[in-house]
XYZ file of C-alpha atoms in Angstrom:
341
model
C 3.889 73.765 7.780
C 2.926 71.856 10.925
C 6.511 71.179 12.027
C 7.491 74.838 11.597
C 4.505 75.967 13.645
C 5.333 73.415 16.339
C 8.925 74.640 16.618
C 7.822 78.265 16.851
C 5.129 77.428 19.418
C 7.860 75.829 21.560
C 9.648 79.182 21.529
C 12.476 78.189 19.186
C 13.729 80.218 16.236
C 13.855 78.723 12.753
C 17.190 78.176 11.090
C 17.647 80.073 7.839
C 16.960 77.011 5.664
C 13.931 76.135 7.787
C 12.576 79.643 7.381
C 13.004 79.406 3.628
C 11.000 76.190 3.679
C 8.300 77.735 5.845
C 7.958 80.750 3.544
C 7.663 78.453 0.532
C 4.766 76.766 2.371
C 3.030 80.131 2.798
C 2.664 80.393 -0.972
C 1.117 76.943 -1.442
C -2.586 76.753 -2.260
C -3.322 74.177 0.437
C -1.830 76.360 3.197
C -4.788 77.843 5.041
C -5.242 81.426 6.133
C -5.380 80.202 9.740
C -1.937 78.619 9.351
C -0.545 81.834 7.869
C -2.010 83.884 10.728
C -0.612 81.450 13.281
C 2.832 81.522 11.671
C 3.020 85.329 11.624
C 1.723 85.628 15.195
C 4.135 83.036 16.586
C 7.066 84.765 14.870
C 6.050 88.104 16.356
C 5.580 86.658 19.843
C 8.975 84.937 19.765
C 10.769 87.853 18.126
C 12.079 87.730 14.563
C 15.778 86.880 14.134
C 18.202 88.163 11.508
C 18.242 84.726 9.861
C 14.448 84.510 9.714
C 14.093 87.987 8.249
C 16.854 87.376 5.711
C 15.332 84.081 4.564
C 11.890 85.644 4.161
C 13.302 88.470 2.048
C 15.299 86.069 -0.120
C 12.228 83.995 -0.967
C 10.047 87.047 -1.617
C 12.656 88.488 -3.979
C 12.895 85.164 -5.817
C 9.122 85.194 -6.346
C 8.937 88.885 -7.307
C 8.700 90.373 -10.785
C 12.160 89.536 -12.216
C 13.771 92.955 -12.491
C 17.330 92.546 -13.683
C 19.657 95.510 -13.882
C 23.273 95.865 -14.931
C 23.453 99.242 -13.222
C 25.692 99.766 -10.213
C 25.151 101.913 -7.110
C 21.331 101.830 -7.275
C 19.708 103.032 -4.042
C 16.284 102.738 -2.421
C 15.093 105.048 0.351
C 11.827 103.304 1.220
C 10.799 103.220 4.892
C 8.705 100.737 6.833
C 5.840 103.124 7.583
C 3.804 102.450 10.691
C 4.938 105.418 12.773
C 1.473 107.004 12.903
C 2.904 110.488 12.333
C 0.597 111.404 9.418
C 3.502 113.289 7.852
C 3.672 114.194 4.164
C 5.439 111.766 1.836
C 8.990 112.528 2.871
C 10.894 109.626 1.320
C 8.960 109.875 -1.960
C 9.774 113.572 -2.283
C 13.377 112.901 -1.265
C 13.684 110.258 -3.995
C 13.330 112.922 -6.705
C 15.927 115.083 -4.957
C 18.295 112.123 -4.943
C 17.625 111.494 -8.633
C 18.361 115.154 -9.310
C 21.630 114.760 -7.426
C 22.683 112.041 -9.870
C 21.781 108.918 -7.874
C 19.814 106.126 -9.536
C 16.831 105.444 -7.259
C 14.686 102.298 -7.477
C 11.887 103.502 -5.196
C 9.871 100.691 -3.683
C 6.453 101.666 -2.288
C 2.787 100.991 -1.717
C -0.551 102.626 -1.128
C -1.464 103.863 2.311
C -1.634 101.133 4.943
C -1.109 102.868 8.286
C -0.643 106.442 7.044
C -3.228 108.635 5.356
C -1.443 108.693 2.004
C 1.111 106.206 0.665
C 3.769 106.839 -1.964
C 1.696 105.102 -4.655
C -1.325 107.288 -3.892
C 0.684 110.468 -4.379
C 2.527 109.320 -7.498
C -0.699 108.109 -9.083
C -2.255 111.526 -8.385
C 0.684 113.112 -10.196
C 0.091 110.891 -13.236
C 2.863 108.359 -12.700
C 2.204 104.753 -13.678
C 2.197 102.043 -11.020
C 2.655 99.064 -13.335
C 6.114 99.519 -14.843
C 7.306 96.259 -16.379
C 10.642 94.680 -15.597
C 12.368 95.922 -18.764
C 11.093 99.465 -18.170
C 12.761 99.775 -14.785
C 16.290 99.812 -16.188
C 15.202 102.143 -19.001
C 13.798 104.569 -16.444
C 16.880 104.402 -14.256
C 19.013 105.203 -17.287
C 16.758 107.944 -18.660
C 15.376 109.647 -15.547
C 17.520 108.309 -12.649
C 14.344 107.088 -10.937
C 11.876 104.212 -11.220
C 8.910 103.384 -9.003
C 8.234 99.762 -8.055
C 4.674 99.332 -6.785
C 4.607 96.559 -4.189
C 1.373 94.743 -5.242
C 2.545 94.755 -8.873
C 6.054 93.553 -8.026
C 4.903 90.992 -5.451
C 1.646 89.779 -6.986
C 1.830 86.400 -5.224
C 1.278 87.927 -1.789
C -2.485 88.477 -2.085
C -3.505 85.749 0.378
C -0.847 86.798 2.874
C -1.878 90.453 2.554
C -5.487 89.466 3.266
C -4.405 87.695 6.463
C -2.281 90.667 7.535
C -5.221 93.036 7.144
C -7.470 90.751 9.176
C -4.868 90.311 11.938
C -4.587 94.099 12.392
C -1.294 93.769 14.264
C 2.243 94.489 13.056
C 4.070 91.394 11.818
C 7.441 90.588 10.263
C 6.077 91.960 6.976
C 5.851 95.439 8.491
C 9.628 95.386 8.899
C 10.873 93.679 5.760
C 8.925 95.629 3.117
C 11.819 97.956 2.218
C 14.160 94.968 1.963
C 12.184 93.173 -0.755
C 13.067 95.469 -3.647
C 13.758 93.097 -6.586
C 16.540 95.328 -7.922
C 19.930 94.217 -6.609
C 20.741 97.288 -4.537
C 24.230 98.140 -3.393
C 23.203 100.946 -1.058
C 20.073 101.785 0.911
C 18.475 104.139 3.408
C 15.722 102.616 5.538
C 13.559 104.412 8.060
C 12.176 102.041 10.708
C 9.247 102.687 13.032
C 10.829 100.547 15.792
C 14.019 101.880 17.349
C 14.813 98.487 18.897
C 15.152 96.956 15.417
C 17.795 99.304 14.002
C 20.790 97.009 14.424
C 18.760 93.936 13.456
C 17.814 95.589 10.167
C 21.434 96.595 9.543
C 22.571 92.993 10.036
C 19.887 91.769 7.627
C 21.104 94.301 5.060
C 24.617 92.938 5.484
C 23.348 89.385 4.932
C 21.584 90.590 1.767
C 24.828 91.949 0.376
C 24.456 95.700 0.796
C 27.839 97.393 0.588
C 26.688 100.458 2.479
C 23.444 101.448 4.200
C 21.908 103.565 6.933
C 18.962 102.472 9.069
C 17.308 105.208 11.103
C 14.558 105.955 13.560
C 13.706 109.617 13.881
C 12.770 111.925 16.727
C 9.234 111.142 17.929
C 9.909 107.577 16.675
C 9.266 108.476 13.056
C 10.376 106.163 10.258
C 11.991 109.236 8.688
C 14.660 111.606 9.918
C 12.965 114.388 11.878
C 14.017 117.953 12.609
C 12.102 117.811 15.911
C 15.085 116.455 17.848
C 17.574 113.612 18.083
C 17.554 110.855 15.443
C 19.035 107.405 15.987
C 21.047 105.958 13.093
C 22.973 102.774 12.370
C 25.570 102.743 9.586
C 26.575 99.589 7.716
C 29.925 100.082 6.012
C 32.460 97.460 4.918
C 30.563 94.815 6.866
C 30.792 96.761 10.129
C 27.808 98.210 12.008
C 28.035 101.386 14.093
C 25.421 103.470 15.938
C 25.174 107.232 16.439
C 22.706 110.098 16.754
C 22.107 113.106 14.516
C 20.127 116.331 14.895
C 19.206 118.945 12.318
C 21.209 121.685 14.009
C 24.372 119.667 13.341
C 23.876 120.239 9.610
C 22.601 123.813 9.805
C 18.868 123.102 9.611
C 16.221 124.622 11.918
C 13.915 122.702 14.230
C 10.268 121.940 13.428
C 7.542 120.149 15.318
C 5.786 117.076 13.993
C 2.669 119.180 13.523
C 4.510 121.396 11.032
C 5.237 118.518 8.648
C 1.854 116.835 8.652
C 0.322 116.050 5.289
C -3.143 115.308 4.001
C -4.790 113.324 1.242
C -3.098 112.434 -2.054
C -3.890 115.812 -3.580
C -2.499 117.761 -0.631
C 0.663 115.675 -0.438
C 1.204 115.887 -4.187
C 1.073 119.664 -3.934
C 3.575 119.605 -1.053
C 5.894 117.403 -3.126
C 5.695 119.778 -6.066
C 6.266 122.816 -3.835
C 9.391 121.257 -2.353
C 10.834 120.312 -5.741
C 10.129 123.841 -6.986
C 12.110 125.291 -4.087
C 9.435 126.617 -1.732
C 11.163 127.217 1.596
C 9.907 125.952 4.939
C 9.468 122.887 7.135
C 8.626 120.500 4.290
C 11.673 121.393 2.202
C 14.088 121.401 5.147
C 12.838 117.969 6.217
C 13.430 116.649 2.698
C 16.903 118.204 2.632
C 17.707 116.413 5.887
C 16.481 113.027 4.684
C 17.997 113.330 1.219
C 21.275 114.443 2.791
C 21.367 111.318 4.938
C 20.575 109.171 1.889
C 23.460 110.751 -0.004
C 25.778 109.659 2.809
C 24.211 106.177 2.801
C 24.986 105.982 -0.926
C 28.503 107.293 -0.463
C 28.102 110.292 -2.785
C 28.503 112.594 0.225
C 31.142 111.998 2.896
C 29.437 114.088 5.587
C 25.814 114.867 6.412
C 26.430 118.590 5.941
C 27.764 117.871 2.450
C 24.731 115.660 1.797
C 22.347 118.486 2.690
C 24.351 120.842 0.448
C 24.094 118.445 -2.519
C 20.371 117.960 -1.883
C 19.847 121.706 -1.865
C 21.740 122.038 -5.148
C 19.517 119.355 -6.680
C 16.430 121.427 -5.894
C 17.847 124.872 -6.673
C 19.251 123.725 -10.032
C 15.837 122.403 -11.079
C 17.201 118.866 -11.556
C 14.956 117.369 -8.840
C 11.871 118.808 -10.509
C 13.127 117.600 -13.896
C 13.288 114.046 -12.517
C 9.607 114.295 -11.581
C 8.654 115.791 -14.946
C 10.556 113.066 -16.797
C 8.780 110.272 -14.913
C 5.381 111.879 -15.493
C 6.172 112.325 -19.206
C 7.317 108.708 -19.542
C 4.085 107.532 -17.914
C 1.945 109.641 -20.250
C 3.744 108.363 -23.322
C 3.349 104.707 -22.369
C -0.373 105.222 -21.737
C -0.745 106.731 -25.226
C 0.939 103.664 -26.706
C -1.504 101.366 -24.911
C -4.498 103.386 -26.159
C-alpha cells in the first residue's frame, strides 16, 4: 500500500492495474484504517480518474455476492444519493413502474446514509426481504421483473472500509461508484449523480464497464434524480459515443413542482407515498416518478423518445402492472420467510 500512497501524495494518478492492486490491498487484514482513510482522501484531493473508478468497480464486483444471470437487457436505476434534497424515494418507486412496463430491474440500494430514508428502509417497511440469495435474484427477475440487491448483503467484505468512510464524514470515490457495483451484468443503466461535474466521467466509466446504453443525469437543484423544478443535465452513452443535453418536464408534457413539493419523510411516510404513486394518485410525487421512469425507459431503449417513455410509464401505473410488481415482491418475501420459520 505504501507505494500507492506515495504516488498519490505526489499528485499522480494510478494506472488501472495499479488501482486494482491498491484496492486489493484495502481488503487485506493488515491494511490499517489509517491507510484506508489516507488512500481515500488522497484520491479525492487529486481527483478520481475514469481508470481509477473503473478498476475499483471491477474489484468490488469480483468480491461481491456472485450473482450470475443469463437474462439480457437488465437495468438498474440506482442513484448516488448525497444531494441533500430529502426527497421521497424516487428511484425506488420508479423501479416498480419500470418492472410494470416490462423491464427487468436489478435494483441496487442501501439504507439511508445522507438522506432521511434509503431504499432499503422503505422496502423493509413494506415487507420486502433484504437478503435475497444469488440464485433468487434471477428467479425474481423472471417471476416479478424486479429484484432488490441490498448493498451490505451483496458487498459484505466492505465493513472496514464503510467504518472508515463514516468516520471521515466527507464524500469519497465510494459516494460516486455505488450504483456501478451492481453484481448483475447490466446492459443498460440510469444513474443519477449528485455532482454535475462528474456526468461525463461516469458515462465513460460505464462505457469501460461494458454498458451498451446508459443515461447519467444531474437534476435541477443538483438532485441525483430528474427534477420537475427546472432544467436537468443528462449525458447519453450509446454505441460507445457520449453526448450531453438538457431536459425539462415541460418538454414531455409534465407540470413544474418545487423541491418542497416532493419532500418525503421517514420509512413509513415514504412507503405510503410509494404505494400512492403505484395506485395512481395524481400529483407531484407521481409526475416526478413518471419523469424519471420515462428517462429510464429511454436509457434502456424500450422508448425512443422521452415523451414516449413518460407515456409507457403512465400506462404501467394505470394498468395496475406497477402495483402488481410491488405485490409480487412482497408476496415472494413473505413466502420465503414462512419457509425459514
